[in-house]
Amino acid sequence: MILVTGATGFTGSHLMKQLIGENEDIRCFVRHTSDISILDNKRVEIKYGSFEDVESYRNALQGVDTLINIASLGFGHAPMIVEEAENAGVRRAVFVSTTALFTNLPAQTKAIRTAAEKSITDSTLNYTIIRPTMIYGTGRDRNMIRLIKMIRRYPVIPIAGNGDSLQQPIHVDDLAEAILKAVKSNNTIRKDYNVSGKLPITYNQVIDQTAEALGKKVWKVHVPIGFVLPLVGLYNRFSSNPRIKVEQILRLNEDKSFDHSDAIKDFGFVSRTFEEGINQEVNSIN
């Protein structure tokens, strides 16, 4: 029996499309408020609950030998998730983390995510940790869809800084496939992997390739980051729900390219270029 947490989220929903094709018993641990219409109720057993309700998670783990935890590790639940899995006799576990924990910025969740990974690596589980870069791929993503909407609406795109920072977004279907390959491979036991798009590109290239996929012509206007940050900081100070934050500006100017050669070697990881992926995303939402 495989238990999947986070099955109705963006990454989880794409994993489930691939997982239901496998000859496995599947159970999903979901909140009562989750939209389970995307799940195949003929193939999937549903257990309702939350990590705040430990008993509900404990109940979902009964009879489970494999855990695929896609639910965020950024909320402090990891020690409990791991301990209960150990107590339930789970033999195999894959945890989805994030390459964001390598940021040099004082991100709020960095310490929580780092501690989460330590609780996993200190455990007795036959774990694998998968760390994706920025995930994109459909209108449900929280990243590229914003840029797509902006390029569709405006002919001028402002960029804080020179736009030369490296990005390496991963398509959600490539991530889903990586998770399945990792859980099947003994080579990945008690190891961690960064997974990313096929090649790193600059943020300028991200904009250019997105615009090309949309058949749009855009002009990039580079604004000195030293000018932008005080303005955004002031906006953050007085806005109760800011649409852009200082940390996001700084992250856009931080290189986020990651080598995934270990994933290729150990479980045959394959990823597409951003140009391929963004064309597929644009086509999927047209």
CSV table of C-alpha atoms in Angstrom, one decimal:
chain,number,residue,atom,x,y,z
A,1,MET,CA,0.0,0.0,0.0
A,2,ILE,CA,1.3,3.5,-1.0
A,3,LEU,CA,0.2,6.5,1.0
A,4,VAL,CA,0.4,9.8,-0.8
A,5,THR,CA,0.1,13.1,1.1
A,6,GLY,CA,-0.5,16.3,-0.9
A,7,ALA,CA,-2.2,14.3,-3.7
A,8,THR,CA,-4.6,17.1,-4.7
A,9,GLY,CA,-2.0,19.8,-4.9
A,10,PHE,CA,-0.2,20.9,-8.1
A,11,THR,CA,2.6,18.4,-8.0
A,12,GLY,CA,0.5,15.7,-6.3
A,13,SER,CA,-2.2,15.8,-9.0
A,14,HIS,CA,0.4,15.2,-11.7
A,15,LEU,CA,2.0,12.4,-9.7
A,16,MET,CA,-1.4,10.7,-9.3
A,17,LYS,CA,-2.0,10.7,-13.0
A,18,GLN,CA,1.1,8.6,-13.4
A,19,LEU,CA,0.7,6.5,-10.2
A,20,ILE,CA,-2.7,5.2,-11.0
A,21,GLY,CA,-1.2,3.4,-14.0
A,22,GLU,CA,1.0,1.4,-11.7
A,23,ASN,CA,-0.1,-2.0,-10.2
A,24,GLU,CA,-0.2,-0.7,-6.7
A,25,ASP,CA,-2.8,-0.1,-3.9
A,26,ILE,CA,-3.0,3.6,-3.4
A,27,ARG,CA,-4.3,5.6,-0.5
A,28,CYS,CA,-4.4,9.4,-0.3
A,29,PHE,CA,-4.3,11.5,2.9
A,30,VAL,CA,-6.4,14.7,2.3
A,31,ARG,CA,-8.0,17.5,4.2
A,32,HIS,CA,-11.8,17.5,4.3
A,33,THR,CA,-11.7,20.8,2.3
A,34,SER,CA,-9.6,19.3,-0.5
A,35,ASP,CA,-11.0,18.9,-4.0
A,36,ILE,CA,-10.9,15.2,-4.6
A,37,SER,CA,-12.6,15.3,-7.9
A,38,ILE,CA,-9.2,15.0,-9.6
A,39,LEU,CA,-8.6,11.6,-7.9
A,40,ASP,CA,-9.8,8.3,-9.4
A,41,ASN,CA,-12.1,7.0,-6.7
A,42,LYS,CA,-12.1,3.6,-8.4
A,43,ARG,CA,-8.3,3.3,-7.9
A,44,VAL,CA,-7.7,5.4,-4.8
A,45,GLU,CA,-8.7,5.0,-1.2
A,46,ILE,CA,-9.3,8.3,0.6
A,47,LYS,CA,-8.4,9.0,4.2
A,48,TYR,CA,-9.4,12.4,5.6
A,49,GLY,CA,-7.5,14.3,8.2
A,50,SER,CA,-4.5,16.7,8.7
A,51,PHE,CA,-1.1,16.7,10.2
A,52,GLU,CA,-2.5,18.9,13.0
A,53,ASP,CA,-4.7,15.9,13.8
A,54,VAL,CA,-2.0,13.3,14.5
A,55,GLU,CA,-4.5,10.5,15.1
A,56,SER,CA,-6.0,10.9,11.6
A,57,TYR,CA,-2.5,10.6,10.1
A,58,ARG,CA,-1.7,7.6,12.2
A,59,ASN,CA,-4.9,6.0,11.0
A,60,ALA,CA,-4.0,6.7,7.4
A,61,LEU,CA,-0.6,4.9,7.9
A,62,GLN,CA,-2.1,1.6,8.9
A,63,GLY,CA,-1.0,-1.1,6.5
A,64,VAL,CA,1.2,1.3,4.5
A,65,ASP,CA,4.6,0.1,3.4
A,66,THR,CA,5.5,3.1,1.1
A,67,LEU,CA,5.0,6.8,1.9
A,68,ILE,CA,5.2,9.5,-0.8
A,69,ASN,CA,5.1,12.8,1.1
A,70,ILE,CA,4.5,15.7,-1.4
A,71,ALA,CA,2.8,17.9,1.3
A,72,SER,CA,5.0,20.9,2.2
A,73,LEU,CA,7.8,20.3,4.7
A,74,GLY,CA,7.8,24.1,5.5
A,75,PHE,CA,5.2,24.0,8.3
A,76,GLY,CA,7.1,22.2,11.0
A,77,HIS,CA,5.3,18.8,10.7
A,78,ALA,CA,8.2,16.8,9.5
A,79,PRO,CA,9.4,15.3,12.8
A,80,MET,CA,5.9,14.0,13.5
A,81,ILE,CA,5.4,12.7,9.9
A,82,VAL,CA,8.7,10.8,10.2
A,83,GLU,CA,8.1,9.4,13.7
A,84,GLU,CA,4.6,8.2,12.9
A,85,ALA,CA,5.9,6.5,9.7
A,86,GLU,CA,8.6,4.8,11.6
A,87,ASN,CA,6.1,3.6,14.3
A,88,ALA,CA,3.8,2.3,11.6
A,89,GLY,CA,6.5,0.2,10.0
A,90,VAL,CA,6.7,2.1,6.7
A,91,ARG,CA,9.6,0.5,4.8
A,92,ARG,CA,10.1,3.1,2.0
A,93,ALA,CA,9.5,6.8,1.9
A,94,VAL,CA,10.1,9.6,-0.6
A,95,PHE,CA,9.9,13.2,0.6
A,96,VAL,CA,9.6,16.2,-1.7
A,97,SER,CA,11.6,19.1,-0.4
A,98,THR,CA,12.9,22.2,-2.3
A,99,THR,CA,16.2,23.7,-3.6
A,100,ALA,CA,14.9,26.9,-2.0
A,101,LEU,CA,16.6,25.8,1.2
A,102,PHE,CA,20.0,26.6,-0.4
A,103,THR,CA,19.2,30.3,-0.7
A,104,ASN,CA,21.7,32.7,0.8
A,105,LEU,CA,18.8,34.9,1.9
A,106,PRO,CA,17.4,34.8,5.4
A,107,ALA,CA,14.1,33.2,4.1
A,108,GLN,CA,11.5,32.6,6.8
A,109,THR,CA,11.1,28.9,6.1
A,110,LYS,CA,14.7,28.0,5.5
A,111,ALA,CA,15.4,26.9,9.0
A,112,ILE,CA,12.2,24.9,9.2
A,113,ARG,CA,12.9,23.1,5.9
A,114,THR,CA,16.5,22.4,6.9
A,115,ALA,CA,15.4,21.0,10.2
A,116,ALA,CA,12.7,18.9,8.3
A,117,GLU,CA,15.4,17.3,6.2
A,118,LYS,CA,17.5,16.6,9.2
A,119,SER,CA,14.6,14.8,10.9
A,120,ILE,CA,14.4,12.6,7.7
A,121,THR,CA,18.1,11.9,7.4
A,122,ASP,CA,18.3,11.1,11.2
A,123,SER,CA,15.4,8.6,10.9
A,124,THR,CA,15.5,4.8,10.4
A,125,LEU,CA,13.4,5.1,7.2
A,126,ASN,CA,14.6,4.0,3.8
A,127,TYR,CA,14.1,7.5,2.6
A,128,THR,CA,14.8,9.5,-0.5
A,129,ILE,CA,14.6,13.3,-0.6
A,130,ILE,CA,13.8,15.0,-3.9
A,131,ARG,CA,14.5,18.7,-4.1
A,132,PRO,CA,12.9,20.4,-7.2
A,133,THR,CA,13.7,23.8,-8.5
A,134,MET,CA,10.9,26.2,-9.3
A,135,ILE,CA,8.0,24.0,-10.6
A,136,TYR,CA,5.8,25.1,-13.6
A,137,GLY,CA,3.8,23.4,-16.3
A,138,THR,CA,0.1,24.3,-16.4
A,139,GLY,CA,-2.3,27.1,-15.4
A,140,ARG,CA,-2.2,25.7,-11.9
A,141,ASP,CA,1.4,26.6,-11.3
A,142,ARG,CA,2.1,29.7,-9.1
A,143,ASN,CA,5.1,30.8,-11.0
A,144,MET,CA,5.1,31.0,-14.8
A,145,ILE,CA,1.4,31.6,-15.1
A,146,ARG,CA,1.9,35.0,-13.6
A,147,LEU,CA,4.6,35.9,-16.2
A,148,ILE,CA,2.4,34.5,-19.0
A,149,LYS,CA,-0.5,36.8,-17.9
A,150,MET,CA,1.8,39.8,-17.7
A,151,ILE,CA,3.3,39.3,-21.1
A,152,ARG,CA,-0.2,38.8,-22.6
A,153,ARG,CA,-1.3,42.1,-21.1
A,154,TYR,CA,1.7,44.4,-21.3
A,155,PRO,CA,4.3,45.1,-24.0
A,156,VAL,CA,6.9,46.2,-21.5
A,157,ILE,CA,8.3,44.0,-18.8
A,158,PRO,CA,10.2,45.7,-15.9
A,159,ILE,CA,13.1,43.7,-14.5
A,160,ALA,CA,14.8,44.5,-11.2
A,161,GLY,CA,18.5,44.1,-11.9
A,162,ASN,CA,20.2,42.9,-15.0
A,163,GLY,CA,18.2,39.7,-15.6
A,164,ASP,CA,21.3,37.6,-15.9
A,165,SER,CA,20.7,35.4,-12.9
A,166,LEU,CA,20.4,31.7,-13.8
A,167,GLN,CA,17.2,29.9,-13.5
A,168,GLN,CA,16.5,26.2,-14.1
A,169,PRO,CA,12.7,25.6,-13.7
A,170,ILE,CA,11.4,22.0,-13.7
A,171,HIS,CA,8.3,20.9,-15.5
A,172,VAL,CA,5.8,19.3,-13.1
A,173,ASP,CA,5.5,16.2,-15.2
A,174,ASP,CA,9.2,15.7,-15.1
A,175,LEU,CA,9.1,16.0,-11.3
A,176,ALA,CA,6.2,13.6,-11.0
A,177,GLU,CA,8.2,11.0,-13.1
A,178,ALA,CA,11.3,11.6,-11.0
A,179,ILE,CA,9.3,10.9,-7.8
A,180,LEU,CA,8.0,7.6,-9.2
A,181,LYS,CA,11.4,6.5,-10.5
A,182,ALA,CA,13.1,7.3,-7.2
A,183,VAL,CA,10.6,5.3,-5.1
A,184,LYS,CA,11.1,2.3,-7.4
A,185,SER,CA,14.9,2.4,-7.3
A,186,ASN,CA,17.1,0.9,-4.5
A,187,ASN,CA,19.9,3.1,-5.7
A,188,THR,CA,18.1,6.1,-4.1
A,189,ILE,CA,17.7,4.7,-0.6
A,190,ARG,CA,19.0,7.1,2.1
A,191,LYS,CA,20.1,9.7,-0.5
A,192,ASP,CA,19.0,13.2,-1.5
A,193,TYR,CA,18.7,14.7,-5.0
A,194,ASN,CA,18.3,18.1,-6.6
A,195,VAL,CA,16.2,17.9,-9.8
A,196,SER,CA,15.9,20.7,-12.3
A,197,GLY,CA,15.2,21.6,-15.9
A,198,LYS,CA,17.5,20.2,-18.6
A,199,LEU,CA,19.6,23.4,-18.9
A,200,PRO,CA,20.1,26.6,-16.9
A,201,ILE,CA,19.0,29.8,-18.6
A,202,THR,CA,19.0,33.5,-17.6
A,203,TYR,CA,15.9,35.3,-16.4
A,204,ASN,CA,16.1,37.4,-19.5
A,205,GLN,CA,15.9,34.2,-21.5
A,206,VAL,CA,12.9,33.0,-19.4
A,207,ILE,CA,11.0,36.1,-20.5
A,208,ASP,CA,12.2,35.9,-24.1
A,209,GLN,CA,11.2,32.2,-24.5
A,210,THR,CA,7.8,32.8,-22.8
A,211,ALA,CA,7.1,35.7,-25.1
A,212,GLU,CA,8.0,33.7,-28.1
A,213,ALA,CA,5.8,30.8,-27.0
A,214,LEU,CA,2.9,33.4,-26.8
A,215,GLY,CA,3.8,34.9,-30.1
A,216,LYS,CA,4.3,38.3,-28.4
A,217,LYS,CA,6.9,41.0,-28.7
A,218,VAL,CA,8.0,42.5,-25.4
A,219,TRP,CA,10.5,45.1,-24.4
A,220,LYS,CA,12.5,44.4,-21.2
A,221,VAL,CA,13.3,47.4,-19.1
A,222,HIS,CA,16.0,46.8,-16.5
A,223,VAL,CA,15.7,48.9,-13.4
A,224,PRO,CA,18.6,49.1,-10.9
A,225,ILE,CA,17.9,46.8,-7.9
A,226,GLY,CA,19.1,49.5,-5.5
A,227,PHE,CA,16.3,51.7,-6.8
A,228,VAL,CA,13.6,48.9,-6.7
A,229,LEU,CA,14.2,47.5,-3.2
A,230,PRO,CA,13.4,50.6,-1.2
A,231,LEU,CA,10.2,51.1,-3.1
A,232,VAL,CA,9.1,47.5,-2.7
A,233,GLY,CA,10.1,47.6,0.9
A,234,LEU,CA,7.8,50.6,1.5
A,235,TYR,CA,5.0,48.9,-0.4
A,236,ASN,CA,5.4,45.8,1.8
A,237,ARG,CA,5.3,47.9,4.9
A,238,PHE,CA,2.0,49.5,4.2
A,239,SER,CA,0.2,46.7,2.2
A,240,SER,CA,-1.6,44.0,4.1
A,241,ASN,CA,-1.4,41.6,1.2
A,242,PRO,CA,1.5,42.6,-1.1
A,243,ARG,CA,1.6,41.1,-4.6
A,244,ILE,CA,5.4,41.2,-4.7
A,245,LYS,CA,7.9,41.1,-1.8
A,246,VAL,CA,11.5,42.2,-1.2
A,247,GLU,CA,12.5,38.6,-0.8
A,248,GLN,CA,11.1,37.7,-4.3
A,249,ILE,CA,13.1,40.5,-5.9
A,250,LEU,CA,16.2,39.3,-4.2
A,251,ARG,CA,15.5,35.7,-5.2
A,252,LEU,CA,15.1,36.7,-8.8
A,253,ASN,CA,18.7,38.1,-8.6
A,254,GLU,CA,20.1,34.9,-7.1
A,255,ASP,CA,21.5,32.1,-9.3
A,256,LYS,CA,19.2,29.1,-9.0
A,257,SER,CA,20.8,26.5,-11.3
A,258,PHE,CA,21.4,23.0,-9.9
A,259,ASP,CA,23.3,20.0,-11.1
A,260,HIS,CA,21.1,16.9,-11.4
A,261,SER,CA,23.7,14.4,-12.7
A,262,ASP,CA,23.3,12.2,-9.6
A,263,ALA,CA,19.6,11.8,-10.3
A,264,ILE,CA,20.4,10.9,-13.9
A,265,LYS,CA,23.0,8.3,-12.8
A,266,ASP,CA,21.0,6.7,-10.0
A,267,PHE,CA,17.4,6.6,-11.3
A,268,GLY,CA,17.5,7.8,-14.9
A,269,PHE,CA,16.1,11.3,-14.3
A,270,VAL,CA,15.0,13.0,-17.5
A,271,SER,CA,13.9,16.6,-17.9
A,272,ARG,CA,12.9,18.9,-20.7
A,273,THR,CA,14.3,22.3,-21.6
A,274,PHE,CA,12.4,25.4,-20.5
A,275,GLU,CA,11.6,26.2,-24.1
A,276,GLU,CA,9.9,22.9,-24.6
A,277,GLY,CA,8.1,23.2,-21.3
A,278,ILE,CA,6.8,26.7,-21.6
A,279,ASN,CA,5.5,26.0,-25.1
A,280,GLN,CA,3.6,23.1,-23.7
A,281,GLU,CA,2.2,25.2,-20.8
A,282,VAL,CA,1.1,28.0,-23.2
A,283,ASN,CA,-0.6,25.4,-25.4
A,284,SER,CA,-2.4,23.8,-22.5
A,285,ILE,CA,-4.0,27.0,-21.4
A,286,ASN,CA,-5.0,28.3,-24.8
